Coordinates of C-alpha atoms in Angstrom, one line a residue:
M846 CA -41.0 -56.8 8.5
P847 CA -44.3 -58.6 8.6
V848 CA -47.2 -57.6 11.4
A849 CA -46.0 -61.2 13.9
R850 CA -42.8 -61.3 13.5
L851 CA -43.1 -57.4 14.7
L852 CA -45.2 -58.4 17.4
V853 CA -42.6 -61.6 18.5
A854 CA -39.3 -59.1 18.6
S855 CA -41.3 -56.5 20.3
I856 CA -42.6 -59.0 23.2
A857 CA -39.7 -59.8 23.8
L858 CA -38.1 -56.7 24.3
M859 CA -40.3 -56.2 27.0
V860 CA -39.4 -59.5 27.9
L861 CA -35.6 -58.2 28.4
L862 CA -36.8 -55.2 30.2
L863 CA -38.3 -56.7 32.4
A864 CA -35.5 -59.1 33.4
G865 CA -33.1 -56.7 34.2
C866 CA -29.7 -54.6 33.8
T867 CA -26.4 -57.8 34.3
G868 CA -24.3 -53.9 35.5
S869 CA -23.2 -50.8 33.4
D870 CA -19.6 -52.0 33.9
E871 CA -18.6 -52.6 30.8
P872 CA -17.5 -56.2 30.1
P873 CA -13.6 -56.6 29.0
R874 CA -12.8 -56.3 24.9
P875 CA -12.8 -59.6 23.6
S876 CA -8.9 -60.5 21.9
G877 CA -7.5 -63.3 19.5
E878 CA -8.9 -64.5 16.0
I879 CA -12.5 -64.3 14.6
S880 CA -13.9 -66.2 11.8
V881 CA -16.6 -65.1 9.9
A882 CA -18.4 -67.8 7.5
T883 CA -20.2 -65.7 5.0
G884 CA -21.7 -67.0 1.5
N885 CA -21.1 -67.2 -2.4
R886 CA -18.7 -64.1 -4.0
G887 CA -21.2 -62.0 -5.6
G888 CA -24.1 -62.3 -2.8
V889 CA -25.1 -60.8 0.4
Y890 CA -23.6 -62.8 2.7
A891 CA -20.7 -62.5 1.8
E892 CA -20.1 -58.2 1.1
Y893 CA -22.4 -58.3 4.0
G894 CA -19.7 -60.6 6.3
A895 CA -16.9 -58.6 4.8
G896 CA -18.1 -55.6 6.1
Y897 CA -18.5 -57.3 9.2
A898 CA -14.8 -59.1 9.9
D899 CA -13.4 -55.0 8.9
L900 CA -15.6 -53.4 11.3
I901 CA -14.5 -56.2 14.4
E902 CA -10.7 -55.7 12.6
R903 CA -11.2 -51.9 13.3
R904 CA -12.8 -51.3 16.2
L905 CA -11.4 -54.2 18.5
P906 CA -7.8 -53.9 17.7
D907 CA -6.6 -57.3 19.5
V908 CA -9.2 -59.3 17.5
S909 CA -8.0 -60.6 14.5
A910 CA -11.3 -61.1 11.3
H911 CA -11.0 -63.8 8.6
V912 CA -13.7 -64.2 6.4
L913 CA -14.8 -67.8 4.8
H914 CA -17.1 -67.6 1.5
T915 CA -18.3 -70.3 1.5
G916 CA -21.2 -71.9 0.3
G917 CA -24.3 -70.4 2.0
S918 CA -26.7 -70.9 5.5
V919 CA -26.2 -74.8 5.3
D920 CA -22.3 -74.7 5.7
N921 CA -21.7 -72.2 8.3
L922 CA -24.2 -73.7 10.3
R923 CA -21.4 -77.1 9.9
R924 CA -18.6 -75.2 10.2
L925 CA -20.1 -73.5 13.7
G926 CA -20.6 -76.6 14.6
T927 CA -17.3 -77.5 13.9
G928 CA -15.5 -74.2 15.4
E929 CA -13.8 -73.2 11.6
A930 CA -16.2 -70.1 12.1
Q931 CA -16.8 -68.6 15.1
V932 CA -19.6 -66.2 13.7
A933 CA -21.8 -67.1 10.9
L934 CA -24.4 -65.4 9.2
T935 CA -28.0 -68.1 8.3
L936 CA -31.9 -68.1 7.5
A937 CA -33.8 -68.2 9.9
D938 CA -35.2 -72.4 8.5
S939 CA -31.8 -73.2 7.6
A940 CA -31.4 -72.4 11.8
A941 CA -33.4 -74.4 12.4
D942 CA -33.1 -77.6 10.9
A943 CA -29.4 -77.0 13.0
I944 CA -30.8 -76.8 16.0
A945 CA -32.9 -79.5 16.0
G946 CA -30.9 -82.2 14.0
R947 CA -33.1 -82.5 10.8
A948 CA -31.3 -83.0 7.6
P949 CA -29.7 -81.7 5.9
F950 CA -28.0 -82.2 9.0
K951 CA -26.2 -85.0 10.9
G952 CA -26.7 -83.9 14.7
R953 CA -28.0 -81.2 16.7
V954 CA -25.6 -77.9 16.6
P955 CA -25.8 -75.7 19.5
V956 CA -26.4 -72.4 17.6
V957 CA -27.7 -68.9 19.4
A958 CA -28.4 -65.8 17.4
L959 CA -26.7 -62.1 18.6
A960 CA -29.3 -60.5 16.3
A961 CA -32.0 -60.7 12.8
L962 CA -30.7 -58.7 10.6
Y963 CA -32.7 -58.1 7.7
D964 CA -34.6 -60.3 4.6
N965 CA -33.9 -63.2 2.5
Y966 CA -35.7 -62.8 -1.0
V967 CA -36.3 -65.3 -3.5
Q968 CA -36.0 -65.0 -6.5
L969 CA -36.4 -67.5 -9.2
V970 CA -33.7 -65.4 -12.1
V971 CA -34.8 -66.3 -15.8
P972 CA -34.3 -64.5 -19.6
A973 CA -36.8 -62.0 -20.3
D974 CA -38.5 -64.4 -23.1
S975 CA -38.6 -66.9 -21.4
P976 CA -41.2 -69.1 -21.3
V977 CA -41.4 -70.8 -17.7
R978 CA -44.5 -67.6 -15.6
S979 CA -44.3 -70.6 -13.0
V980 CA -42.3 -73.0 -10.7
R981 CA -43.9 -76.1 -12.7
E982 CA -43.3 -74.7 -15.7
L983 CA -39.6 -75.6 -15.5
R984 CA -40.8 -79.2 -15.4
G985 CA -38.2 -80.7 -17.8
R986 CA -35.8 -77.5 -17.7
R987 CA -31.7 -77.1 -17.0
V988 CA -32.2 -74.9 -13.9
S989 CA -29.9 -74.4 -11.3
V990 CA -30.8 -74.8 -7.3
G991 CA -28.0 -73.8 -5.3
A992 CA -24.4 -74.3 -4.7
V993 CA -24.0 -77.3 -2.0
G994 CA -23.8 -76.4 1.2
S995 CA -26.7 -73.5 0.6
G996 CA -30.2 -71.6 1.8
T997 CA -30.8 -71.3 -1.4
A998 CA -30.5 -75.0 -2.4
L999 CA -32.9 -75.8 0.5
Q1000 CA -35.0 -73.9 0.4
A1001 CA -35.5 -74.6 -3.6
E1002 CA -36.1 -78.4 -3.2
R1003 CA -38.3 -77.4 -0.8
I1004 CA -40.6 -75.0 -3.6
L1005 CA -39.7 -77.9 -6.6
K1006 CA -41.3 -80.4 -4.1
V1007 CA -44.4 -77.5 -3.2
A1008 CA -45.0 -77.4 -6.6
G1009 CA -44.5 -81.8 -7.2
L1010 CA -40.8 -81.6 -9.3
S1011 CA -38.5 -83.3 -8.1
P1012 CA -34.7 -82.1 -8.3
G1013 CA -32.8 -84.6 -10.9
K1014 CA -36.0 -86.5 -12.1
D1015 CA -38.1 -83.6 -13.5
V1016 CA -35.6 -80.5 -13.7
S1017 CA -32.2 -81.1 -14.8
A1018 CA -31.1 -79.8 -11.3
Q1019 CA -27.4 -78.5 -10.9
R1020 CA -25.3 -76.7 -7.9
L1021 CA -23.8 -73.6 -9.0
D1022 CA -23.3 -70.5 -6.8
V1023 CA -24.6 -67.5 -7.9
R1024 CA -21.5 -66.7 -9.9
E1025 CA -21.7 -69.7 -11.4
S1026 CA -25.2 -69.1 -11.5
T1027 CA -25.7 -65.4 -13.5
G1028 CA -22.7 -66.4 -16.1
A1029 CA -24.5 -69.6 -16.9
L1030 CA -27.9 -68.4 -17.4
A1031 CA -26.3 -66.0 -19.9
A1032 CA -24.6 -68.4 -22.0
G1033 CA -27.1 -69.8 -22.6
R1034 CA -26.5 -73.3 -20.2
I1035 CA -29.0 -72.8 -17.3
D1036 CA -33.1 -72.2 -18.2
A1037 CA -32.7 -70.8 -14.9
F1038 CA -31.5 -70.4 -11.8
F1039 CA -32.2 -70.2 -7.7
W1040 CA -31.2 -67.2 -5.4
S1041 CA -32.0 -66.6 -1.7
G1042 CA -30.5 -63.4 -0.8
G1043 CA -31.1 -60.0 -0.4
L1044 CA -31.4 -56.3 -2.4
P1045 CA -30.3 -55.7 -4.4
T1046 CA -28.2 -58.5 -5.4
A1047 CA -25.1 -58.0 -7.0
A1048 CA -24.3 -60.5 -9.3
I1049 CA -28.2 -60.7 -10.3
T1050 CA -27.9 -56.1 -10.6
E1051 CA -24.6 -56.9 -13.2
L1052 CA -26.2 -60.0 -15.7
R1053 CA -28.2 -57.4 -15.8
R1054 CA -26.4 -55.3 -17.8
T1055 CA -25.2 -58.6 -20.0
M1056 CA -29.2 -60.0 -20.3
P1057 CA -32.7 -58.7 -20.1
I1058 CA -34.6 -61.6 -17.9
R1059 CA -37.1 -61.1 -15.2
L1060 CA -38.2 -62.9 -11.9
V1061 CA -40.7 -65.6 -11.6
G1062 CA -43.5 -65.0 -9.4
L1063 CA -43.6 -67.8 -6.4
G1064 CA -47.0 -66.2 -6.2
D1065 CA -48.7 -70.0 -6.9
V1066 CA -46.8 -72.3 -4.5
V1067 CA -46.4 -69.6 -1.5
D1068 CA -49.3 -71.3 0.7
D1069 CA -48.0 -75.0 0.4
L1070 CA -44.9 -73.6 0.9
T1071 CA -45.7 -71.9 4.2
G1072 CA -48.0 -74.8 5.1
S1073 CA -45.2 -77.5 4.4
Y1074 CA -42.4 -76.3 6.7
G1075 CA -43.9 -73.5 8.8
E1076 CA -44.4 -69.3 8.9
L1077 CA -40.8 -68.5 8.8
Y1078 CA -42.0 -68.3 4.8
T1079 CA -44.1 -64.8 4.7
E1080 CA -45.0 -63.9 1.0
T1081 CA -44.2 -60.6 -0.2
T1082 CA -43.0 -59.0 -2.7
V1083 CA -40.0 -57.7 -5.0
P1084 CA -40.3 -53.8 -5.4
A1085 CA -39.9 -52.0 -8.6
V1086 CA -37.4 -50.9 -8.4
V1087 CA -35.1 -53.2 -8.5
Y1088 CA -34.5 -55.8 -10.7
G1089 CA -37.0 -53.7 -13.2
P1090 CA -40.5 -53.8 -13.5
Q1091 CA -40.7 -56.7 -14.9
S1092 CA -39.2 -58.2 -11.9
A1093 CA -41.9 -56.6 -9.3
V1094 CA -43.4 -60.6 -8.0
T1095 CA -44.1 -62.1 -5.4
T1096 CA -42.6 -64.9 -3.6
V1097 CA -41.4 -65.7 -0.2
S1098 CA -38.8 -64.1 2.2
V1099 CA -37.2 -65.3 5.0
P1100 CA -34.9 -63.8 8.0
N1101 CA -31.5 -63.3 8.1
F1102 CA -29.5 -64.1 11.5
L1103 CA -26.2 -63.3 12.5
V1104 CA -25.4 -66.8 14.7
V1105 CA -22.7 -68.3 17.2
R1106 CA -22.2 -71.4 19.2
R1107 CA -23.9 -71.0 22.0
D1108 CA -20.1 -71.5 24.2
M1109 CA -19.3 -67.8 23.6
P1110 CA -18.0 -65.7 26.5
D1111 CA -20.2 -64.2 27.4
A1112 CA -18.5 -60.6 26.6
E1113 CA -17.7 -61.9 23.6
A1114 CA -20.9 -62.1 22.2
Y1115 CA -21.8 -58.1 23.5
W1116 CA -18.7 -56.8 22.0
L1117 CA -19.5 -58.6 18.6
T1118 CA -23.1 -57.4 19.3
R1119 CA -22.6 -54.0 20.2
L1120 CA -20.4 -52.9 17.1
L1121 CA -23.3 -54.6 14.8
F1122 CA -24.8 -51.5 15.9
E1123 CA -22.4 -49.3 16.7
G1124 CA -20.3 -49.3 12.7
Q1125 CA -23.5 -49.7 11.1
S1126 CA -23.1 -46.8 8.9
Q1127 CA -20.1 -48.7 8.1
L1128 CA -21.8 -51.8 7.3
I1129 CA -24.3 -50.0 4.7
R1130 CA -21.6 -48.3 3.1
A1131 CA -20.1 -52.8 2.8
H1132 CA -24.2 -54.1 1.7
P1133 CA -27.3 -51.7 2.3
E1134 CA -29.6 -53.8 3.2
A1135 CA -27.8 -53.2 6.8
R1136 CA -30.0 -50.6 6.6
R1137 CA -32.7 -52.9 7.9
L1138 CA -30.6 -53.3 11.5
D1139 CA -32.7 -52.0 13.6
R1140 CA -32.2 -52.7 17.4
R1141 CA -36.1 -53.3 18.0
T1142 CA -36.5 -55.9 15.4
A1143 CA -33.3 -57.5 16.0
I1144 CA -34.3 -59.5 19.1
A1145 CA -36.9 -61.9 16.7
T1146 CA -34.9 -64.3 16.8
H1147 CA -37.3 -67.7 16.5
P1148 CA -36.5 -70.6 16.4
L1149 CA -33.2 -69.3 17.7
D1150 CA -32.4 -68.2 21.3
L1151 CA -30.7 -64.6 22.3
H1152 CA -26.9 -65.4 23.1
P1153 CA -26.4 -63.5 26.7
G1154 CA -24.2 -61.5 25.9
A1155 CA -26.4 -60.3 23.2
A1156 CA -29.4 -60.5 25.1
R1157 CA -27.0 -57.5 27.9
W1158 CA -26.8 -55.0 25.1
F1159 CA -30.3 -55.0 24.2
R1160 CA -31.0 -54.7 27.5
E1161 CA -28.5 -51.4 28.5
S1162 CA -28.6 -50.4 24.9
H1163 CA -32.8 -49.8 25.9
P1164 CA -33.2 -45.6 26.3

């Protein structure tokens, strides 16, 4: 986690501790149905979210948990707003637009966080022998910018914009999810695709087994991206161990949050947060990104507030 984000998390933890506990008695366990909005099949959200839903059912016997496979962050936040989902995974930049009521949202979404989970990495994937070495060299090419309603699409469009490219005008943009994108690249129907996800992403790992690929570095647009859209975007590097030396590139990362509606009962939010940490070993089996879950930094959920029920768990669980 970048130093600035770690400092914010440390300050937030101090505030929670100074606020004091609400009492040591456990709140009542929830019952009923909970739908968890995840993301594209083959992506980290789908695997992490499925593991979390299974954890809920195992640890809360009176709760029936369902997985919703969705377009991604934007779709998840919309479903949370309508009540179709009770819990969702989302990128911080999509969440910022949701609480402000900015496009692509038509109004404010009353969303708060249970915890920060891990960081997404923007991955621009091309065949290994592609001449494309920068975002600007996508001009005139066929590019998947992510599924409709995804955080990938939001980020890809912003990256193209700061690179001086317009989807549909300067690039032939297609709206494919990560599995569709890997299939289209392997078949030669597209020249590149964007994906915003944790490391590794299963669909990209599987693609590497069928054809040589590499990632395109985004270092030349990072400053313009953060200058235009704020500090939620952080310059980072994809480690060579993930997809191979050719894919050890500079890119940008964005935090992922587990979120709920602001009006969720405190007891329910408390237990959903508690299970997240108590069941971490099970979540790691669902996806290795769950190793990054850390009680000390999970409260760094800017620009979202922590749900009061989640805040109670963080206070009471601190040694």
